[in-house]
Amino acid sequence: MIREIGKYRDGRIVYYVDDKTPSFGYIAFGVIDRGTNVLQARPTTICPQNCIFCSVDSGLKSTHRWAEYIVHPDVIVNGVVKALEVKGCSVEVLLDTIGDVLTYPWLIELIRKLREIPGVKSIALETHGFLLSKQLVDKLSNAGLDRVNLSIETLNPDKARFLYGNPAYDLRRVLESIEYLVKETPIDLHVTPVWLPGINDEDLVEIINWALKIGAGKKWPPLTIQKFNKHKYGRGWNLKEVSWSEFWRFIEKLESTLGVRLHWTMDEWGMHYARRVEPPFHRGELVEVEVWGRGWLRREYLGVIGDKSLIGVYTRRHHLIPGRRYLVRIIENEDGLLIGIVEKAIS
Ligand code: SF4
């Protein structure tokens, strides 16, 4: 079940998601299995930044969202255990979220619990680092975290505050914490800046040199440059987006100028395809859904199909009422992420 525990000034509801909730089916939280040995795990949607290029419109001034979620750690743990039963191989758990996972109040407890699961080979998290500190790095290390994927788009403090939409972003503390992480703990660092064409072209060179200088890539590749893409419900519609061929030309030029590698095979990442948790429902199928409350995006609702799966639900005409049941047609089930449209109310 979900329970309302707070509200943003803009009206967004914050829900607590309890431990009886299914782990699969919803993009905003829980576990996502895309058919490899890497499981995406999403225990929160909250973010303290407001990046001008955010692909999921997260953070302080979101315009598309009307709900946020904080999830009981066991929802993640149960999903990982279930996936392991299916996969027949060990997995990496990547805490990637549509917010920033460092805001998650039970992060250390969750990493400890994941560490105890036989078959979890590595645990990594993605962050922009707003909440990083040396003390937190020590806690993450003691809990058993293996890698941090740091998204950082500039080494200029003023530019960082602008790009990240929060005047409190303290770049110096983030860099110090990360350098401490690399030098003083076994945690590895993978640096993943987004290239914002015309905005941070030169900054990328500095970031690459910094990452290599401090020792990123102890065990995994040190750097990957991400492509900026415009998303229907993301921010950055006024920013420049380049084609994939232009993107790869830019990466190859950086590689040859700096003498570094910036893209990697799945093999080099230790990634491979693996059996997936099959979605219990198919596209076109009619299912009975209990609506629990708001979905993460405006007009979307969060529902559950028995104890089997979460689902994002839309309606053509009416508001949906939490606690009521609806007959829903599934229109999307890619990677087990279910989206449905209400056909009629049942109760
Ligand atoms: S890009 Fe990441 S850190 Fe920035 S607002 Fe989006 S979720 Fe938050």
Tab-separated table of C-alpha atoms and ligand atoms in Angstrom:
chain	number	residue	atom	x	y	z
A	1	MET	CA	0.000	0.000	0.000
A	2	ILE	CA	0.959	3.638	-0.228
A	3	ARG	CA	0.367	6.306	2.411
A	4	GLU	CA	0.531	10.092	2.038
A	5	ILE	CA	3.312	11.452	4.265
A	6	GLY	CA	3.808	14.970	2.969
A	7	LYS	CA	3.227	17.581	0.333
A	8	TYR	CA	5.411	19.946	-1.704
A	9	ARG	CA	4.374	23.601	-1.903
A	10	ASP	CA	3.402	23.000	-5.534
A	11	GLY	CA	0.902	20.355	-4.408
A	12	ARG	CA	2.977	17.240	-5.188
A	13	ILE	CA	2.084	14.470	-2.761
A	14	VAL	CA	4.865	12.428	-1.156
A	15	TYR	CA	3.853	8.806	-0.587
A	16	TYR	CA	5.457	6.169	1.600
A	17	VAL	CA	5.343	2.770	-0.142
A	18	ASP	CA	5.060	-0.108	2.346
A	19	ASP	CA	6.844	-3.470	2.363
A	20	LYS	CA	3.831	-5.454	1.053
A	21	THR	CA	3.969	-3.620	-2.270
A	22	PRO	CA	4.934	-5.565	-5.417
A	23	SER	CA	8.466	-4.823	-6.604
A	24	PHE	CA	7.917	-4.830	-10.367
A	25	GLY	CA	5.801	-3.067	-12.941
A	26	TYR	CA	6.304	0.657	-12.337
A	27	ILE	CA	8.972	2.933	-13.755
A	28	ALA	CA	9.119	5.408	-10.860
A	29	PHE	CA	10.085	2.970	-8.097
A	30	GLY	CA	10.811	-0.687	-7.352
A	31	VAL	CA	12.974	-3.004	-9.451
A	32	ILE	CA	13.382	-3.014	-13.241
A	33	ASP	CA	14.732	-6.043	-15.103
A	34	ARG	CA	15.777	-5.272	-18.675
A	35	GLY	CA	17.001	-8.793	-19.402
A	36	THR	CA	20.644	-8.487	-18.351
A	37	ASN	CA	22.637	-9.223	-15.206
A	38	VAL	CA	22.111	-5.589	-14.096
A	39	LEU	CA	18.962	-4.833	-12.098
A	40	GLN	CA	17.837	-1.232	-11.766
A	41	ALA	CA	16.612	-0.507	-8.239
A	42	ARG	CA	14.640	2.634	-7.426
A	43	PRO	CA	13.896	3.263	-3.752
A	44	THR	CA	12.997	6.969	-4.033
A	45	THR	CA	12.021	9.625	-6.560
A	46	ILE	CA	13.105	12.654	-4.507
A	47	CYS	CA	15.843	14.984	-5.747
A	48	PRO	CA	17.379	18.119	-4.144
A	49	GLN	CA	18.525	19.595	-7.470
A	50	ASN	CA	16.697	21.068	-10.419
A	51	CYS	CA	19.009	20.387	-13.354
A	52	ILE	CA	18.160	22.380	-16.466
A	53	PHE	CA	18.644	19.217	-18.591
A	54	CYS	CA	16.846	16.684	-16.338
A	55	SER	CA	15.278	13.963	-18.499
A	56	VAL	CA	12.738	13.014	-15.825
A	57	ASP	CA	11.728	16.513	-14.649
A	58	SER	CA	12.886	15.776	-11.139
A	59	GLY	CA	13.604	18.033	-8.197
A	60	LEU	CA	12.572	21.303	-6.707
A	61	LYS	CA	10.530	22.825	-9.524
A	62	SER	CA	9.042	19.906	-11.386
A	63	THR	CA	6.117	20.800	-13.624
A	64	HIS	CA	5.045	17.374	-14.907
A	65	ARG	CA	5.036	15.456	-11.625
A	66	TRP	CA	2.235	15.357	-9.082
A	67	ALA	CA	3.630	12.677	-6.754
A	68	GLU	CA	6.905	11.441	-5.248
A	69	TYR	CA	7.606	8.128	-3.478
A	70	ILE	CA	9.834	6.834	-0.696
A	71	VAL	CA	9.886	3.054	-0.652
A	72	HIS	CA	10.354	0.494	2.143
A	73	PRO	CA	13.760	-1.215	1.579
A	74	ASP	CA	12.135	-4.669	1.451
A	75	VAL	CA	10.305	-3.783	-1.779
A	76	ILE	CA	13.734	-3.531	-3.417
A	77	VAL	CA	15.173	-6.536	-1.569
A	78	ASN	CA	12.177	-8.752	-2.467
A	79	GLY	CA	12.448	-7.772	-6.137
A	80	VAL	CA	16.166	-8.558	-6.287
A	81	VAL	CA	15.626	-11.956	-4.617
A	82	LYS	CA	12.812	-12.773	-7.050
A	83	ALA	CA	14.909	-11.773	-10.069
A	84	LEU	CA	17.811	-13.897	-8.861
A	85	GLU	CA	15.526	-16.954	-8.697
A	86	VAL	CA	14.831	-16.480	-12.410
A	87	LYS	CA	18.186	-15.377	-13.762
A	88	GLY	CA	20.493	-18.245	-12.838
A	89	CYS	CA	23.473	-15.876	-12.615
A	90	SER	CA	24.795	-13.284	-10.213
A	91	VAL	CA	23.681	-9.661	-10.651
A	92	GLU	CA	24.716	-6.079	-10.170
A	93	VAL	CA	22.153	-3.925	-8.370
A	94	LEU	CA	22.268	-0.391	-9.768
A	95	LEU	CA	20.490	2.161	-7.580
A	96	ASP	CA	19.633	4.565	-10.383
A	97	THR	CA	16.280	6.258	-9.515
A	98	ILE	CA	14.363	9.093	-11.194
A	99	GLY	CA	15.623	11.387	-8.414
A	100	ASP	CA	18.843	11.239	-6.431
A	101	VAL	CA	19.284	8.114	-4.334
A	102	LEU	CA	21.389	9.918	-1.722
A	103	THR	CA	18.126	11.458	-0.457
A	104	TYR	CA	16.860	7.987	0.466
A	105	PRO	CA	16.557	7.781	4.276
A	106	TRP	CA	17.303	4.026	4.467
A	107	LEU	CA	20.110	3.923	1.897
A	108	ILE	CA	22.740	2.409	4.199
A	109	GLU	CA	20.283	-0.190	5.531
A	110	LEU	CA	19.265	-1.066	1.975
A	111	ILE	CA	22.871	-1.524	0.795
A	112	ARG	CA	23.582	-3.731	3.845
A	113	LYS	CA	20.531	-5.879	3.092
A	114	LEU	CA	21.437	-6.186	-0.594
A	115	ARG	CA	24.995	-7.160	0.368
A	116	GLU	CA	23.636	-10.121	2.325
A	117	ILE	CA	21.759	-11.586	-0.644
A	118	PRO	CA	23.676	-14.487	-2.211
A	119	GLY	CA	24.013	-13.738	-5.909
A	120	VAL	CA	24.386	-9.965	-5.570
A	121	LYS	CA	27.876	-9.538	-6.973
A	122	SER	CA	28.081	-5.760	-6.925
A	123	ILE	CA	26.098	-2.728	-5.799
A	124	ALA	CA	26.413	0.647	-7.508
A	125	LEU	CA	24.590	3.950	-7.249
A	126	GLU	CA	24.126	6.960	-9.530
A	127	THR	CA	24.215	10.479	-8.170
A	128	HIS	CA	24.909	14.113	-8.932
A	129	GLY	CA	26.440	14.275	-5.471
A	130	PHE	CA	24.532	17.163	-3.850
A	131	LEU	CA	24.404	15.324	-0.509
A	132	LEU	CA	27.850	13.703	-0.625
A	133	SER	CA	30.203	14.116	2.306
A	134	LYS	CA	33.228	12.227	3.594
A	135	GLN	CA	31.115	10.885	6.465
A	136	LEU	CA	28.534	9.519	4.039
A	137	VAL	CA	31.290	8.013	1.882
A	138	ASP	CA	32.581	6.128	4.959
A	139	LYS	CA	29.078	4.823	5.699
A	140	LEU	CA	28.549	3.723	2.095
A	141	SER	CA	31.889	1.950	2.114
A	142	ASN	CA	31.211	0.155	5.400
A	143	ALA	CA	27.789	-0.930	4.123
A	144	GLY	CA	29.412	-2.590	1.100
A	145	LEU	CA	28.866	-0.235	-1.843
A	146	ASP	CA	31.093	-1.151	-4.808
A	147	ARG	CA	30.817	1.801	-7.204
A	148	VAL	CA	29.542	5.362	-7.542
A	149	ASN	CA	28.503	6.617	-10.979
A	150	LEU	CA	28.979	10.364	-10.633
A	151	SER	CA	27.193	12.625	-13.089
A	152	ILE	CA	29.089	15.893	-13.160
A	153	GLU	CA	28.900	18.334	-16.065
A	154	THR	CA	31.383	21.045	-15.063
A	155	LEU	CA	34.208	21.766	-12.611
A	156	ASN	CA	33.188	25.431	-12.408
A	157	PRO	CA	31.247	26.125	-9.151
A	158	ASP	CA	29.077	28.954	-10.603
A	159	LYS	CA	28.237	26.988	-13.706
A	160	ALA	CA	27.397	23.948	-11.558
A	161	ARG	CA	24.943	25.991	-9.486
A	162	PHE	CA	23.337	27.226	-12.710
A	163	LEU	CA	23.178	23.805	-14.412
A	164	TYR	CA	21.891	22.083	-11.284
A	165	GLY	CA	19.295	24.726	-10.456
A	166	ASN	CA	20.225	24.937	-6.799
A	167	PRO	CA	22.357	27.787	-5.362
A	168	ALA	CA	23.319	25.497	-2.463
A	169	TYR	CA	25.174	23.037	-4.717
A	170	ASP	CA	28.676	22.943	-3.213
A	171	LEU	CA	30.975	21.684	-5.961
A	172	ARG	CA	34.063	21.865	-3.761
A	173	ARG	CA	32.525	19.517	-1.174
A	174	VAL	CA	31.364	17.115	-3.897
A	175	LEU	CA	34.847	16.952	-5.468
A	176	GLU	CA	36.565	16.566	-2.088
A	177	SER	CA	34.177	13.784	-1.106
A	178	ILE	CA	34.709	11.980	-4.389
A	179	GLU	CA	38.479	12.271	-4.212
A	180	TYR	CA	38.303	10.903	-0.665
A	181	LEU	CA	36.098	8.047	-1.912
A	182	VAL	CA	38.626	7.034	-4.557
A	183	LYS	CA	41.710	7.328	-2.341
A	184	GLU	CA	40.505	6.153	1.046
A	185	THR	CA	37.862	3.491	0.337
A	186	PRO	CA	37.572	0.427	-1.909
A	187	ILE	CA	34.578	2.024	-3.725
A	188	ASP	CA	35.222	2.549	-7.427
A	189	LEU	CA	34.289	5.701	-9.347
A	190	HIS	CA	32.753	5.897	-12.790
A	191	VAL	CA	32.262	9.466	-14.054
A	192	THR	CA	29.292	10.013	-16.371
A	193	PRO	CA	28.926	13.641	-17.518
A	194	VAL	CA	26.117	14.594	-19.862
A	195	TRP	CA	27.417	16.461	-22.919
A	196	LEU	CA	25.358	19.634	-23.329
A	197	PRO	CA	26.442	20.822	-26.804
A	198	GLY	CA	27.649	24.440	-26.775
A	199	ILE	CA	27.420	24.603	-22.978
A	200	ASN	CA	30.007	22.242	-21.492
A	201	ASP	CA	32.200	21.102	-24.424
A	202	GLU	CA	35.377	22.458	-22.785
A	203	ASP	CA	34.298	21.406	-19.310
A	204	LEU	CA	34.247	17.785	-20.458
A	205	VAL	CA	37.980	17.918	-21.173
A	206	GLU	CA	38.617	19.143	-17.624
A	207	ILE	CA	36.331	16.488	-16.176
A	208	ILE	CA	38.043	13.694	-18.107
A	209	ASN	CA	41.492	14.846	-16.970
A	210	TRP	CA	40.281	15.209	-13.368
A	211	ALA	CA	38.637	11.768	-13.291
A	212	LEU	CA	41.762	10.049	-14.613
A	213	LYS	CA	44.065	12.053	-12.353
A	214	ILE	CA	42.227	11.097	-9.167
A	215	GLY	CA	42.043	7.400	-10.124
A	216	ALA	CA	38.515	6.716	-11.371
A	217	GLY	CA	38.116	3.267	-12.880
A	218	LYS	CA	39.834	0.991	-10.359
A	219	LYS	CA	37.802	-1.985	-11.517
A	220	TRP	CA	35.184	-0.672	-13.954
A	221	PRO	CA	35.759	1.753	-16.860
A	222	PRO	CA	36.550	5.270	-15.567
A	223	LEU	CA	34.371	7.447	-17.812
A	224	THR	CA	31.342	7.461	-20.071
A	225	ILE	CA	29.968	10.604	-21.706
A	226	GLN	CA	26.155	10.646	-21.839
A	227	LYS	CA	24.188	12.093	-24.719
A	228	PHE	CA	21.623	14.793	-23.931
A	229	ASN	CA	18.226	13.809	-25.334
A	230	LYS	CA	14.995	15.761	-25.113
A	231	HIS	CA	12.231	13.796	-23.422
A	232	LYS	CA	8.526	14.384	-23.546
A	233	TYR	CA	8.323	14.827	-19.774
A	234	GLY	CA	11.860	16.136	-19.249
A	235	ARG	CA	13.446	19.590	-19.077
A	236	GLY	CA	15.866	21.261	-21.491
A	237	TRP	CA	13.596	21.913	-24.442
A	238	ASN	CA	15.596	25.099	-25.154
A	239	LEU	CA	18.927	23.205	-25.213
A	240	LYS	CA	20.676	21.854	-28.283
A	241	GLU	CA	20.289	18.157	-29.038
A	242	VAL	CA	22.599	16.549	-31.601
A	243	SER	CA	22.142	13.412	-33.693
A	244	TRP	CA	23.759	10.148	-32.603
A	245	SER	CA	26.274	10.370	-35.469
A	246	GLU	CA	27.338	13.869	-34.356
A	247	PHE	CA	27.547	12.613	-30.783
A	248	TRP	CA	29.864	9.737	-31.719
A	249	ARG	CA	32.022	12.045	-33.856
A	250	PHE	CA	32.438	14.311	-30.830
A	251	ILE	CA	33.349	11.348	-28.569
A	252	GLU	CA	35.856	9.989	-31.087
A	253	LYS	CA	37.472	13.413	-31.396
A	254	LEU	CA	37.780	13.649	-27.602
A	255	GLU	CA	39.244	10.164	-27.502
A	256	SER	CA	41.876	10.880	-30.128
A	257	THR	CA	42.766	14.354	-28.795
A	258	LEU	CA	43.119	13.219	-25.188
A	259	GLY	CA	44.314	9.667	-25.821
A	260	VAL	CA	41.579	8.131	-23.654
A	261	ARG	CA	38.726	5.670	-24.149
A	262	LEU	CA	35.194	6.903	-23.519
A	263	HIS	CA	32.998	4.066	-24.705
A	264	TRP	CA	32.966	0.444	-23.688
A	265	THR	CA	31.572	-2.937	-24.654
A	266	MET	CA	29.091	-4.781	-22.458
A	267	ASP	CA	31.856	-7.295	-21.857
A	268	GLU	CA	34.164	-4.635	-20.484
A	269	TRP	CA	31.378	-3.681	-18.113
A	270	GLY	CA	30.917	-7.305	-17.026
A	271	MET	CA	27.415	-7.079	-18.488
A	272	HIS	CA	25.608	-9.843	-20.349
A	273	TYR	CA	22.100	-10.847	-21.287
A	274	ALA	CA	20.290	-13.013	-18.757
A	275	ARG	CA	16.820	-14.534	-18.364
A	276	ARG	CA	14.321	-11.935	-17.310
A	277	VAL	CA	11.393	-11.845	-14.921
A	278	GLU	CA	8.562	-12.200	-17.403
A	279	PRO	CA	5.765	-9.646	-17.047
A	280	PRO	CA	2.736	-11.494	-15.646
A	281	PHE	CA	0.438	-9.656	-18.083
A	282	HIS	CA	0.517	-8.925	-21.793
A	283	ARG	CA	-0.243	-5.981	-24.031
A	284	GLY	CA	-3.924	-5.892	-24.899
A	285	GLU	CA	-4.941	-7.946	-21.847
A	286	LEU	CA	-7.800	-6.750	-19.616
A	287	VAL	CA	-6.967	-6.722	-15.912
A	288	GLU	CA	-8.637	-5.680	-12.685
A	289	VAL	CA	-6.718	-2.839	-11.071
A	290	GLU	CA	-7.080	-1.312	-7.640
A	291	VAL	CA	-6.071	2.344	-7.814
A	292	TRP	CA	-3.838	3.342	-4.904
A	293	GLY	CA	-3.303	7.047	-5.596
A	294	ARG	CA	-1.485	9.410	-7.915
A	295	GLY	CA	1.139	8.210	-10.378
A	296	TRP	CA	4.348	10.224	-10.692
A	297	LEU	CA	3.194	12.183	-13.760
A	298	ARG	CA	0.128	14.411	-13.850
A	299	ARG	CA	-2.947	12.543	-15.103
A	300	GLU	CA	-1.343	9.176	-14.316
A	301	TYR	CA	-2.530	7.025	-11.406
A	302	LEU	CA	-0.701	4.261	-9.573
A	303	GLY	CA	-2.528	0.955	-9.376
A	304	VAL	CA	-1.879	-2.654	-8.432
A	305	ILE	CA	-2.974	-5.873	-10.082
A	306	GLY	CA	-3.627	-8.271	-7.178
A	307	ASP	CA	-0.297	-8.919	-5.464
A	308	LYS	CA	1.420	-9.425	-8.808
A	309	SER	CA	2.368	-6.087	-10.327
A	310	LEU	CA	2.223	-2.330	-10.130
A	311	ILE	CA	0.799	-0.441	-13.091
A	312	GLY	CA	0.548	3.174	-14.267
A	313	VAL	CA	-3.067	3.905	-15.209
A	314	TYR	CA	-4.627	6.605	-17.385
A	315	THR	CA	-8.242	7.480	-17.915
A	316	ARG	CA	-9.741	9.227	-20.943
A	317	ARG	CA	-12.520	11.053	-19.191
A	318	HIS	CA	-12.717	10.828	-15.387
A	319	HIS	CA	-10.610	11.218	-12.316
A	320	LEU	CA	-9.833	7.902	-10.685
A	321	ILE	CA	-10.658	7.373	-7.036
A	322	PRO	CA	-8.098	5.710	-4.734
A	323	GLY	CA	-9.456	2.461	-3.264
A	324	ARG	CA	-11.772	1.843	-6.248
A	325	ARG	CA	-11.329	-0.996	-8.762
A	326	TYR	CA	-11.250	-0.539	-12.516
A	327	LEU	CA	-11.129	-2.735	-15.576
A	328	VAL	CA	-7.941	-1.681	-17.372
A	329	ARG	CA	-6.518	-2.566	-20.769
A	330	ILE	CA	-2.732	-2.903	-20.813
A	331	ILE	CA	-1.219	-0.797	-23.600
A	332	GLU	CA	2.490	-1.043	-22.668
A	333	ASN	CA	4.543	-3.762	-21.011
A	334	GLU	CA	8.107	-3.144	-22.194
A	335	ASP	CA	10.597	-4.570	-19.679
A	336	GLY	CA	7.632	-5.444	-17.484
A	337	LEU	CA	6.727	-1.763	-16.985
A	338	LEU	CA	2.954	-1.706	-17.269
A	339	ILE	CA	0.797	1.154	-18.531
A	340	GLY	CA	-2.958	0.773	-18.930
A	341	ILE	CA	-6.100	2.677	-19.895
A	342	VAL	CA	-9.298	2.401	-17.891
A	343	GLU	CA	-12.170	0.724	-19.751
A	344	LYS	CA	-14.723	0.986	-16.939
A	345	ALA	CA	-15.161	1.213	-13.186
A	346	ILE	CA	-15.880	-2.061	-11.331
A	347	SER	CA	-16.472	-0.945	-7.750
B	1	SF4	S1	19.341	15.162	-13.521
B	1	SF4	FE1	19.423	13.912	-11.664
B	1	SF4	S2	20.133	15.311	-10.073
B	1	SF4	FE2	19.434	16.559	-11.788
B	1	SF4	S3	17.276	17.089	-11.305
B	1	SF4	FE3	17.296	15.239	-12.592
B	1	SF4	S4	17.260	13.524	-11.149
B	1	SF4	FE4	17.879	15.356	-10.020
